[in-house]
Amino acid sequence: MRGRGFRSGRGLRAVRRPRGASGIRAATAALLAAGLPAAALLGGCGLVSGSPMSDDVKPGTVGRGLPLKGAQLTVTSKEFTENIVLGQIMGLVFEAAGATVVDKTAIQGSIGAREAVRSGTADAMYEYTGTGWITYLGHTRPVADPHAQWVAVRDADRRNGIAWLPPSRLNNTYALALNAANARKYGVRTLSDAAALLRRDPGAVTVCAESEFTTRDDGLPGMTKAYGMDLPPGNVRRMTGGVVYTETAKGTSCTFGEVFTTDGRIAAMGLTVLKDDRHFFPNYNAAPELNAAALRAHPQIAGLLAPITAALDNTVARELNAEVDVAGRDPHQVAKDWLLKEGFIREGGG
């Protein structure tokens, strides 16, 4: 799991996203091959029964005319901060448009949330294009262009009864970062700069990272190969996600640290993110993923979510994530406050 946990007043536990693509894929395949029903898959992955959302909200710039009046919809998410907030945003928009919404966000692990949508146990969530392409659809090479990656996922996932709506600019992918002092000291701005630094001064390039990142093809091994970096094993320090951020901010035990590009702690800790100038890391753009039958029954959902998704980018994500991970606020309230501020929904009454 990634980063430090947070337990809100709504009983949600928010942690950073796991990227165990090969493990998830293998586990899913094994369970499906064994003929287990979706319910068994979901039960094994920590699916909660869900609770009704009961916010007094009404349409703002979206949801006018209550296009979902009478609809009963279930939203879900994985259990890390950003995905929980996105799930809450989706549920609040459905509520403001007139739907009765069941909240099944914060499911442990990626399999449970995915299978909830695929099986119809849940109707919708925000998923990531790279996760869909690599983790669920089994591809090993990402598509370099973000839009083309989404198109490929959308088209391939139709056979699974999954519908993907257009993606956001929010791209929660891997990166390396360093503190301001080390950025000034070494003058690095890109991963190519880091590779050049390694050749000049091997001892200067030390990396703090989670164990998973150090073994994944789309993590440290693939990155060092793509950039021609002969990184000595002794230059890599393995630790948990939250410690990676604090140690990178200190800049003593390691110069560089593995981060996610939308993590609120990047700005809070004054970290500088290196540009992936060879575009190695996959695109993980957030996009609405729906059970296809649910979308056919309620095609208005596409229009409701379009302006919400269009407003999401890395800056917004970092701010919302920081509200939870740094300020310790409730993900549901963070989602609601953002929608109100942007005018997408309004407080009910009156």
PDB file of N, CA and C in Angstrom, residues 148-246:
ATOM      1  N   ALA A 148      -4.760   8.146 -27.058  1.00  0.00           N
ATOM      2  CA  ALA A 148      -4.741   6.839 -27.711  1.00  0.00           C
ATOM      3  C   ALA A 148      -4.796   5.714 -26.685  1.00  0.00           C
ATOM      4  N   GLN A 149      -4.174   5.931 -25.525  1.00  0.00           N
ATOM      5  CA  GLN A 149      -4.251   4.929 -24.456  1.00  0.00           C
ATOM      6  C   GLN A 149      -5.687   4.738 -24.004  1.00  0.00           C
ATOM      7  N   TRP A 150      -6.417   5.856 -23.825  1.00  0.00           N
ATOM      8  CA  TRP A 150      -7.822   5.760 -23.425  1.00  0.00           C
ATOM      9  C   TRP A 150      -8.656   5.071 -24.490  1.00  0.00           C
ATOM     10  N   VAL A 151      -8.453   5.419 -25.746  1.00  0.00           N
ATOM     11  CA  VAL A 151      -9.211   4.794 -26.834  1.00  0.00           C
ATOM     12  C   VAL A 151      -8.976   3.290 -26.849  1.00  0.00           C
ATOM     13  N   ALA A 152      -7.729   2.891 -26.664  1.00  0.00           N
ATOM     14  CA  ALA A 152      -7.402   1.458 -26.673  1.00  0.00           C
ATOM     15  C   ALA A 152      -8.102   0.727 -25.536  1.00  0.00           C
ATOM     16  N   VAL A 153      -8.092   1.335 -24.347  1.00  0.00           N
ATOM     17  CA  VAL A 153      -8.766   0.728 -23.194  1.00  0.00           C
ATOM     18  C   VAL A 153     -10.271   0.672 -23.429  1.00  0.00           C
ATOM     19  N   ARG A 154     -10.842   1.784 -23.861  1.00  0.00           N
ATOM     20  CA  ARG A 154     -12.289   1.846 -24.102  1.00  0.00           C
ATOM     21  C   ARG A 154     -12.742   0.753 -25.067  1.00  0.00           C
ATOM     22  N   ASP A 155     -12.021   0.628 -26.166  1.00  0.00           N
ATOM     23  CA  ASP A 155     -12.430  -0.333 -27.189  1.00  0.00           C
ATOM     24  C   ASP A 155     -12.246  -1.774 -26.720  1.00  0.00           C
ATOM     25  N   ALA A 156     -11.127  -2.042 -26.039  1.00  0.00           N
ATOM     26  CA  ALA A 156     -10.841  -3.417 -25.612  1.00  0.00           C
ATOM     27  C   ALA A 156     -11.741  -3.871 -24.480  1.00  0.00           C
ATOM     28  N   ASP A 157     -12.170  -2.928 -23.621  1.00  0.00           N
ATOM     29  CA  ASP A 157     -12.933  -3.296 -22.429  1.00  0.00           C
ATOM     30  C   ASP A 157     -14.426  -3.484 -22.703  1.00  0.00           C
ATOM     31  N   ARG A 158     -14.872  -3.158 -23.899  1.00  0.00           N
ATOM     32  CA  ARG A 158     -16.290  -3.344 -24.220  1.00  0.00           C
ATOM     33  C   ARG A 158     -16.714  -4.800 -24.083  1.00  0.00           C
ATOM     34  N   ARG A 159     -15.812  -5.704 -24.415  1.00  0.00           N
ATOM     35  CA  ARG A 159     -16.152  -7.130 -24.339  1.00  0.00           C
ATOM     36  C   ARG A 159     -16.381  -7.583 -22.905  1.00  0.00           C
ATOM     37  N   ASN A 160     -15.921  -6.792 -21.937  1.00  0.00           N
ATOM     38  CA  ASN A 160     -16.100  -7.115 -20.528  1.00  0.00           C
ATOM     39  C   ASN A 160     -17.328  -6.448 -19.916  1.00  0.00           C
ATOM     40  N   GLY A 161     -18.126  -5.801 -20.763  1.00  0.00           N
ATOM     41  CA  GLY A 161     -19.290  -5.102 -20.241  1.00  0.00           C
ATOM     42  C   GLY A 161     -18.951  -3.835 -19.497  1.00  0.00           C
ATOM     43  N   ILE A 162     -17.801  -3.243 -19.849  1.00  0.00           N
ATOM     44  CA  ILE A 162     -17.327  -2.025 -19.205  1.00  0.00           C
ATOM     45  C   ILE A 162     -17.355  -0.885 -20.216  1.00  0.00           C
ATOM     46  N   ALA A 163     -17.875   0.256 -19.803  1.00  0.00           N
ATOM     47  CA  ALA A 163     -17.881   1.455 -20.641  1.00  0.00           C
ATOM     48  C   ALA A 163     -16.974   2.513 -20.015  1.00  0.00           C
ATOM     49  N   TRP A 164     -16.114   3.096 -20.820  1.00  0.00           N
ATOM     50  CA  TRP A 164     -15.215   4.165 -20.369  1.00  0.00           C
ATOM     51  C   TRP A 164     -15.657   5.480 -20.991  1.00  0.00           C
ATOM     52  N   LEU A 165     -15.874   6.491 -20.166  1.00  0.00           N
ATOM     53  CA  LEU A 165     -16.154   7.837 -20.645  1.00  0.00           C
ATOM     54  C   LEU A 165     -14.834   8.592 -20.818  1.00  0.00           C
ATOM     55  N   PRO A 166     -14.837   9.697 -21.560  1.00  0.00           N
ATOM     56  CA  PRO A 166     -13.592  10.427 -21.835  1.00  0.00           C
ATOM     57  C   PRO A 166     -12.787  10.758 -20.576  1.00  0.00           C
ATOM     58  N   PRO A 167     -11.455  10.736 -20.713  1.00  0.00           N
ATOM     59  CA  PRO A 167     -10.568  10.881 -19.547  1.00  0.00           C
ATOM     60  C   PRO A 167     -10.318  12.323 -19.156  1.00  0.00           C
ATOM     61  N   SER A 168      -9.781  12.489 -17.963  1.00  0.00           N
ATOM     62  CA  SER A 168      -9.345  13.789 -17.469  1.00  0.00           C
ATOM     63  C   SER A 168      -7.874  13.999 -17.806  1.00  0.00           C
ATOM     64  N   ARG A 169      -7.393  15.195 -17.515  1.00  0.00           N
ATOM     65  CA  ARG A 169      -5.954  15.478 -17.626  1.00  0.00           C
ATOM     66  C   ARG A 169      -5.207  15.003 -16.390  1.00  0.00           C
ATOM     67  N   LEU A 170      -5.929  14.592 -15.358  1.00  0.00           N
ATOM     68  CA  LEU A 170      -5.329  14.065 -14.135  1.00  0.00           C
ATOM     69  C   LEU A 170      -4.577  12.784 -14.477  1.00  0.00           C
ATOM     70  N   ASN A 171      -3.267  12.818 -14.334  1.00  0.00           N
ATOM     71  CA  ASN A 171      -2.425  11.674 -14.696  1.00  0.00           C
ATOM     72  C   ASN A 171      -1.590  11.262 -13.489  1.00  0.00           C
ATOM     73  N   ASN A 172      -2.075  10.275 -12.755  1.00  0.00           N
ATOM     74  CA  ASN A 172      -1.433   9.840 -11.513  1.00  0.00           C
ATOM     75  C   ASN A 172      -0.412   8.749 -11.827  1.00  0.00           C
ATOM     76  N   THR A 173       0.730   9.176 -12.340  1.00  0.00           N
ATOM     77  CA  THR A 173       1.755   8.214 -12.717  1.00  0.00           C
ATOM     78  C   THR A 173       2.972   8.333 -11.795  1.00  0.00           C
ATOM     79  N   TYR A 174       3.951   7.470 -12.030  1.00  0.00           N
ATOM     80  CA  TYR A 174       5.182   7.492 -11.254  1.00  0.00           C
ATOM     81  C   TYR A 174       6.054   8.692 -11.624  1.00  0.00           C
ATOM     82  N   ALA A 175       6.945   9.072 -10.712  1.00  0.00           N
ATOM     83  CA  ALA A 175       7.964  10.080 -10.987  1.00  0.00           C
ATOM     84  C   ALA A 175       9.057   9.955  -9.935  1.00  0.00           C
ATOM     85  N   LEU A 176      10.180  10.592 -10.207  1.00  0.00           N
ATOM     86  CA  LEU A 176      11.215  10.761  -9.193  1.00  0.00           C
ATOM     87  C   LEU A 176      11.239  12.231  -8.794  1.00  0.00           C
ATOM     88  N   ALA A 177      11.468  12.470  -7.512  1.00  0.00           N
ATOM     89  CA  ALA A 177      11.503  13.835  -7.005  1.00  0.00           C
ATOM     90  C   ALA A 177      12.682  13.990  -6.047  1.00  0.00           C
ATOM     91  N   LEU A 178      13.044  15.236  -5.765  1.00  0.00           N
ATOM     92  CA  LEU A 178      14.105  15.535  -4.806  1.00  0.00           C
ATOM     93  C   LEU A 178      13.776  16.854  -4.114  1.00  0.00           C
ATOM     94  N   ASN A 179      14.444  17.108  -2.992  1.00  0.00           N
ATOM     95  CA  ASN A 179      14.128  18.341  -2.273  1.00  0.00           C
ATOM     96  C   ASN A 179      14.773  19.543  -2.952  1.00  0.00           C
ATOM     97  N   ALA A 180      14.375  20.729  -2.546  1.00  0.00           N
ATOM     98  CA  ALA A 180      14.828  21.948  -3.214  1.00  0.00           C
ATOM     99  C   ALA A 180      16.342  22.121  -3.118  1.00  0.00           C
ATOM    100  N   ALA A 181      16.911  21.776  -1.960  1.00  0.00           N
ATOM    101  CA  ALA A 181      18.360  21.946  -1.780  1.00  0.00           C
ATOM    102  C   ALA A 181      19.138  21.059  -2.740  1.00  0.00           C
ATOM    103  N   ASN A 182      18.731  19.812  -2.878  1.00  0.00           N
ATOM    104  CA  ASN A 182      19.425  18.911  -3.796  1.00  0.00           C
ATOM    105  C   ASN A 182      19.174  19.286  -5.250  1.00  0.00           C
ATOM    106  N   ALA A 183      17.988  19.815  -5.540  1.00  0.00           N
ATOM    107  CA  ALA A 183      17.714  20.265  -6.910  1.00  0.00           C
ATOM    108  C   ALA A 183      18.673  21.391  -7.297  1.00  0.00           C
ATOM    109  N   ARG A 184      18.909  22.322  -6.355  1.00  0.00           N
ATOM    110  CA  ARG A 184      19.856  23.407  -6.624  1.00  0.00           C
ATOM    111  C   ARG A 184      21.295  22.889  -6.690  1.00  0.00           C
ATOM    112  N   LYS A 185      21.627  21.991  -5.788  1.00  0.00           N
ATOM    113  CA  LYS A 185      23.003  21.476  -5.712  1.00  0.00           C
ATOM    114  C   LYS A 185      23.406  20.748  -6.976  1.00  0.00           C
ATOM    115  N   TYR A 186      22.502  19.898  -7.491  1.00  0.00           N
ATOM    116  CA  TYR A 186      22.858  19.058  -8.630  1.00  0.00           C
ATOM    117  C   TYR A 186      22.347  19.590  -9.970  1.00  0.00           C
ATOM    118  N   GLY A 187      21.441  20.563  -9.947  1.00  0.00           N
ATOM    119  CA  GLY A 187      20.971  21.166 -11.182  1.00  0.00           C
ATOM    120  C   GLY A 187      20.228  20.225 -12.107  1.00  0.00           C
ATOM    121  N   VAL A 188      19.509  19.260 -11.525  1.00  0.00           N
ATOM    122  CA  VAL A 188      18.793  18.294 -12.350  1.00  0.00           C
ATOM    123  C   VAL A 188      17.336  18.704 -12.491  1.00  0.00           C
ATOM    124  N   ARG A 189      16.817  18.589 -13.693  1.00  0.00           N
ATOM    125  CA  ARG A 189      15.418  18.908 -13.978  1.00  0.00           C
ATOM    126  C   ARG A 189      14.677  17.753 -14.626  1.00  0.00           C
ATOM    127  N   THR A 190      15.410  16.855 -15.247  1.00  0.00           N
ATOM    128  CA  THR A 190      14.801  15.746 -15.975  1.00  0.00           C
ATOM    129  C   THR A 190      15.449  14.429 -15.553  1.00  0.00           C
ATOM    130  N   LEU A 191      14.820  13.330 -15.937  1.00  0.00           N
ATOM    131  CA  LEU A 191      15.421  12.023 -15.675  1.00  0.00           C
ATOM    132  C   LEU A 191      16.698  11.829 -16.488  1.00  0.00           C
ATOM    133  N   SER A 192      16.779  12.453 -17.655  1.00  0.00           N
ATOM    134  CA  SER A 192      18.035  12.406 -18.416  1.00  0.00           C
ATOM    135  C   SER A 192      19.147  13.119 -17.662  1.00  0.00           C
ATOM    136  N   ASP A 193      18.814  14.212 -16.975  1.00  0.00           N
ATOM    137  CA  ASP A 193      19.805  14.890 -16.136  1.00  0.00           C
ATOM    138  C   ASP A 193      20.283  13.978 -15.015  1.00  0.00           C
ATOM    139  N   ALA A 194      19.352  13.229 -14.418  1.00  0.00           N
ATOM    140  CA  ALA A 194      19.720  12.303 -13.351  1.00  0.00           C
ATOM    141  C   ALA A 194      20.640  11.208 -13.882  1.00  0.00           C
ATOM    142  N   ALA A 195      20.372  10.731 -15.101  1.00  0.00           N
ATOM    143  CA  ALA A 195      21.234   9.713 -15.710  1.00  0.00           C
ATOM    144  C   ALA A 195      22.636  10.264 -15.943  1.00  0.00           C
ATOM    145  N   ALA A 196      22.719  11.505 -16.386  1.00  0.00           N
ATOM    146  CA  ALA A 196      24.027  12.124 -16.607  1.00  0.00           C
ATOM    147  C   ALA A 196      24.763  12.315 -15.283  1.00  0.00           C
ATOM    148  N   LEU A 197      24.028  12.691 -14.237  1.00  0.00           N
ATOM    149  CA  LEU A 197      24.629  12.839 -12.908  1.00  0.00           C
ATOM    150  C   LEU A 197      25.182  11.517 -12.411  1.00  0.00           C
ATOM    151  N   LEU A 198      24.455  10.440 -12.660  1.00  0.00           N
ATOM    152  CA  LEU A 198      24.914   9.116 -12.235  1.00  0.00           C
ATOM    153  C   LEU A 198      26.236   8.755 -12.904  1.00  0.00           C
ATOM    154  N   ARG A 199      26.370   9.104 -14.166  1.00  0.00           N
ATOM    155  CA  ARG A 199      27.627   8.807 -14.866  1.00  0.00           C
ATOM    156  C   ARG A 199      28.785   9.645 -14.320  1.00  0.00           C
ATOM    157  N   ARG A 200      28.492  10.899 -13.950  1.00  0.00           N
ATOM    158  CA  ARG A 200      29.550  11.779 -13.428  1.00  0.00           C
ATOM    159  C   ARG A 200      29.903  11.472 -11.986  1.00  0.00           C
ATOM    160  N   ASP A 201      28.858  11.202 -11.201  1.00  0.00           N
ATOM    161  CA  ASP A 201      29.046  11.064  -9.753  1.00  0.00           C
ATOM    162  C   ASP A 201      28.095   9.979  -9.240  1.00  0.00           C
ATOM    163  N   PRO A 202      28.475   8.700  -9.361  1.00  0.00           N
ATOM    164  CA  PRO A 202      27.566   7.596  -9.004  1.00  0.00           C
ATOM    165  C   PRO A 202      27.028   7.684  -7.584  1.00  0.00           C
ATOM    166  N   GLY A 203      27.801   8.204  -6.663  1.00  0.00           N
ATOM    167  CA  GLY A 203      27.356   8.277  -5.276  1.00  0.00           C
ATOM    168  C   GLY A 203      26.267   9.308  -5.045  1.00  0.00           C
ATOM    169  N   ALA A 204      26.081  10.220  -5.983  1.00  0.00           N
ATOM    170  CA  ALA A 204      25.087  11.269  -5.807  1.00  0.00           C
ATOM    171  C   ALA A 204      23.675  10.790  -6.107  1.00  0.00           C
ATOM    172  N   VAL A 205      23.553   9.697  -6.846  1.00  0.00           N
ATOM    173  CA  VAL A 205      22.225   9.225  -7.257  1.00  0.00           C
ATOM    174  C   VAL A 205      21.821   8.039  -6.387  1.00  0.00           C
ATOM    175  N   THR A 206      21.154   8.360  -5.283  1.00  0.00           N
ATOM    176  CA  THR A 206      20.575   7.342  -4.413  1.00  0.00           C
ATOM    177  C   THR A 206      19.063   7.519  -4.438  1.00  0.00           C
ATOM    178  N   VAL A 207      18.344   6.404  -4.374  1.00  0.00           N
ATOM    179  CA  VAL A 207      16.894   6.432  -4.584  1.00  0.00           C
ATOM    180  C   VAL A 207      16.168   5.754  -3.429  1.00  0.00           C
ATOM    181  N   CYS A 208      15.213   6.458  -2.829  1.00  0.00           N
ATOM    182  CA  CYS A 208      14.298   5.869  -1.859  1.00  0.00           C
ATOM    183  C   CYS A 208      13.039   5.427  -2.604  1.00  0.00           C
ATOM    184  N   ALA A 209      12.607   4.194  -2.380  1.00  0.00           N
ATOM    185  CA  ALA A 209      11.454   3.687  -3.125  1.00  0.00           C
ATOM    186  C   ALA A 209      10.802   2.541  -2.382  1.00  0.00           C
ATOM    187  N   GLU A 210       9.534   2.320  -2.688  1.00  0.00           N
ATOM    188  CA  GLU A 210       8.845   1.138  -2.181  1.00  0.00           C
ATOM    189  C   GLU A 210       9.370  -0.099  -2.901  1.00  0.00           C
ATOM    190  N   SER A 211       9.267  -1.243  -2.231  1.00  0.00           N
ATOM    191  CA  SER A 211       9.806  -2.475  -2.800  1.00  0.00           C
ATOM    192  C   SER A 211       9.201  -2.791  -4.164  1.00  0.00           C
ATOM    193  N   GLU A 212       7.890  -2.562  -4.311  1.00  0.00           N
ATOM    194  CA  GLU A 212       7.224  -2.891  -5.569  1.00  0.00           C
ATOM    195  C   GLU A 212       7.801  -2.100  -6.741  1.00  0.00           C
ATOM    196  N   PHE A 213       8.075  -0.820  -6.514  1.00  0.00           N
ATOM    197  CA  PHE A 213       8.622   0.028  -7.571  1.00  0.00           C
ATOM    198  C   PHE A 213       9.985  -0.466  -8.026  1.00  0.00           C
ATOM    199  N   THR A 214      10.737  -1.068  -7.106  1.00  0.00           N
ATOM    200  CA  THR A 214      12.092  -1.521  -7.436  1.00  0.00           C
ATOM    201  C   THR A 214      12.115  -2.810  -8.236  1.00  0.00           C
ATOM    202  N   THR A 215      10.965  -3.431  -8.433  1.00  0.00           N
ATOM    203  CA  THR A 215      10.934  -4.710  -9.151  1.00  0.00           C
ATOM    204  C   THR A 215      10.051  -4.691 -10.405  1.00  0.00           C
ATOM    205  N   ARG A 216       9.235  -3.643 -10.575  1.00  0.00           N
ATOM    206  CA  ARG A 216       8.279  -3.610 -11.684  1.00  0.00           C
ATOM    207  C   ARG A 216       8.928  -3.158 -12.985  1.00  0.00           C
ATOM    208  N   ASP A 217       8.465  -3.755 -14.094  1.00  0.00           N
ATOM    209  CA  ASP A 217       8.966  -3.344 -15.404  1.00  0.00           C
ATOM    210  C   ASP A 217       8.624  -1.891 -15.713  1.00  0.00           C
ATOM    211  N   ASP A 218       7.484  -1.415 -15.188  1.00  0.00           N
ATOM    212  CA  ASP A 218       7.130  -0.009 -15.403  1.00  0.00           C
ATOM    213  C   ASP A 218       7.552   0.848 -14.209  1.00  0.00           C
ATOM    214  N   GLY A 219       8.488   0.310 -13.416  1.00  0.00           N
ATOM    215  CA  GLY A 219       9.046   1.020 -12.284  1.00  0.00           C
ATOM    216  C   GLY A 219      10.529   1.261 -12.483  1.00  0.00           C
ATOM    217  N   LEU A 220      11.300   1.064 -11.417  1.00  0.00           N
ATOM    218  CA  LEU A 220      12.724   1.394 -11.448  1.00  0.00           C
ATOM    219  C   LEU A 220      13.525   0.591 -12.478  1.00  0.00           C
ATOM    220  N   PRO A 221      13.339  -0.745 -12.604  1.00  0.00           N
ATOM    221  CA  PRO A 221      14.130  -1.489 -13.600  1.00  0.00           C
ATOM    222  C   PRO A 221      13.914  -0.982 -15.022  1.00  0.00           C
ATOM    223  N   GLY A 222      12.650  -0.756 -15.385  1.00  0.00           N
ATOM    224  CA  GLY A 222      12.373  -0.268 -16.723  1.00  0.00           C
ATOM    225  C   GLY A 222      12.877   1.144 -16.943  1.00  0.00           C
ATOM    226  N   MET A 223      12.738   1.985 -15.914  1.00  0.00           N
ATOM    227  CA  MET A 223      13.195   3.368 -16.028  1.00  0.00           C
ATOM    228  C   MET A 223      14.705   3.441 -16.229  1.00  0.00           C
ATOM    229  N   THR A 224      15.458   2.674 -15.422  1.00  0.00           N
ATOM    230  CA  THR A 224      16.916   2.722 -15.553  1.00  0.00           C
ATOM    231  C   THR A 224      17.362   2.201 -16.921  1.00  0.00           C
ATOM    232  N   LYS A 225      16.642   1.213 -17.446  1.00  0.00           N
ATOM    233  CA  LYS A 225      16.971   0.692 -18.776  1.00  0.00           C
ATOM    234  C   LYS A 225      16.681   1.733 -19.843  1.00  0.00           C
ATOM    235  N   ALA A 226      15.522   2.379 -19.736  1.00  0.00           N
ATOM    236  CA  ALA A 226      15.120   3.377 -20.735  1.00  0.00           C
ATOM    237  C   ALA A 226      16.071   4.558 -20.771  1.00  0.00           C
ATOM    238  N   TYR A 227      16.626   4.916 -19.618  1.00  0.00           N
ATOM    239  CA  TYR A 227      17.505   6.079 -19.540  1.00  0.00           C
ATOM    240  C   TYR A 227      18.991   5.708 -19.501  1.00  0.00           C
ATOM    241  N   GLY A 228      19.305   4.437 -19.688  1.00  0.00           N
ATOM    242  CA  GLY A 228      20.695   4.017 -19.720  1.00  0.00           C
ATOM    243  C   GLY A 228      21.418   4.247 -18.411  1.00  0.00           C
ATOM    244  N   MET A 229      20.713   3.996 -17.307  1.00  0.00           N
ATOM    245  CA  MET A 229      21.277   4.233 -15.984  1.00  0.00           C
ATOM    246  C   MET A 229      21.789   2.927 -15.382  1.00  0.00           C
ATOM    247  N   ASP A 230      23.079   2.856 -15.113  1.00  0.00           N
ATOM    248  CA  ASP A 230      23.668   1.690 -14.454  1.00  0.00           C
ATOM    249  C   ASP A 230      23.683   1.963 -12.949  1.00  0.00           C
ATOM    250  N   LEU A 231      22.506   1.825 -12.339  1.00  0.00           N
ATOM    251  CA  LEU A 231      22.342   2.181 -10.927  1.00  0.00           C
ATOM    252  C   LEU A 231      22.763   1.019 -10.035  1.00  0.00           C
ATOM    253  N   PRO A 232      23.780   1.178  -9.201  1.00  0.00           N
ATOM    254  CA  PRO A 232      24.217   0.094  -8.323  1.00  0.00           C
ATOM    255  C   PRO A 232      23.111  -0.286  -7.331  1.00  0.00           C
ATOM    256  N   PRO A 233      22.903  -1.566  -7.056  1.00  0.00           N
ATOM    257  CA  PRO A 233      21.872  -1.980  -6.082  1.00  0.00           C
ATOM    258  C   PRO A 233      22.011  -1.286  -4.742  1.00  0.00           C
ATOM    259  N   GLY A 234      23.246  -1.007  -4.336  1.00  0.00           N
ATOM    260  CA  GLY A 234      23.462  -0.356  -3.047  1.00  0.00           C
ATOM    261  C   GLY A 234      22.986   1.084  -2.994  1.00  0.00           C
ATOM    262  N   ASN A 235      22.655   1.653  -4.146  1.00  0.00           N
ATOM    263  CA  ASN A 235      22.166   3.029  -4.200  1.00  0.00           C
ATOM    264  C   ASN A 235      20.652   3.120  -4.029  1.00  0.00           C
ATOM    265  N   VAL A 236      19.998   1.972  -3.852  1.00  0.00           N
ATOM    266  CA  VAL A 236      18.544   1.936  -3.725  1.00  0.00           C
ATOM    267  C   VAL A 236      18.175   1.584  -2.295  1.00  0.00           C
ATOM    268  N   ARG A 237      17.377   2.421  -1.647  1.00  0.00           N
ATOM    269  CA  ARG A 237      16.891   2.174  -0.287  1.00  0.00           C
ATOM    270  C   ARG A 237      15.405   1.861  -0.353  1.00  0.00           C
ATOM    271  N   ARG A 238      15.018   0.686   0.115  1.00  0.00           N
ATOM    272  CA  ARG A 238      13.615   0.275   0.087  1.00  0.00           C
ATOM    273  C   ARG A 238      12.932   0.628   1.402  1.00  0.00           C
ATOM    274  N   MET A 239      11.727   1.191   1.295  1.00  0.00           N
ATOM    275  CA  MET A 239      10.975   1.601   2.487  1.00  0.00           C
ATOM    276  C   MET A 239       9.512   1.774   2.113  1.00  0.00           C
ATOM    277  N   THR A 240       8.668   2.002   3.101  1.00  0.00           N
ATOM    278  CA  THR A 240       7.248   2.198   2.838  1.00  0.00           C
ATOM    279  C   THR A 240       7.010   3.568   2.215  1.00  0.00           C
ATOM    280  N   GLY A 241       5.823   3.700   1.571  1.00  0.00           N
ATOM    281  CA  GLY A 241       5.549   4.895   0.792  1.00  0.00           C
ATOM    282  C   GLY A 241       5.628   6.193   1.562  1.00  0.00           C
ATOM    283  N   GLY A 242       5.032   6.239   2.762  1.00  0.00           N
ATOM    284  CA  GLY A 242       5.059   7.462   3.542  1.00  0.00           C
ATOM    285  C   GLY A 242       6.465   7.868   3.924  1.00  0.00           C
ATOM    286  N   VAL A 243       7.304   6.889   4.242  1.00  0.00           N
ATOM    287  CA  VAL A 243       8.686   7.169   4.635  1.00  0.00           C
ATOM    288  C   VAL A 243       9.481   7.678   3.436  1.00  0.00           C
ATOM    289  N   VAL A 244       9.149   7.194   2.230  1.00  0.00           N
ATOM    290  CA  VAL A 244       9.826   7.678   1.026  1.00  0.00           C
ATOM    291  C   VAL A 244       9.723   9.201   0.941  1.00  0.00           C
ATOM    292  N   TYR A 245       8.534   9.732   1.173  1.00  0.00           N
ATOM    293  CA  TYR A 245       8.334  11.175   1.074  1.00  0.00           C
ATOM    294  C   TYR A 245       9.136  11.928   2.137  1.00  0.00           C
ATOM    295  N   THR A 246       9.094  11.456   3.368  1.00  0.00           N
ATOM    296  CA  THR A 246       9.799  12.165   4.436  1.00  0.00           C
ATOM    297  C   THR A 246      11.312  12.089   4.242  1.00  0.00           C
TER     298      THR A 246
END
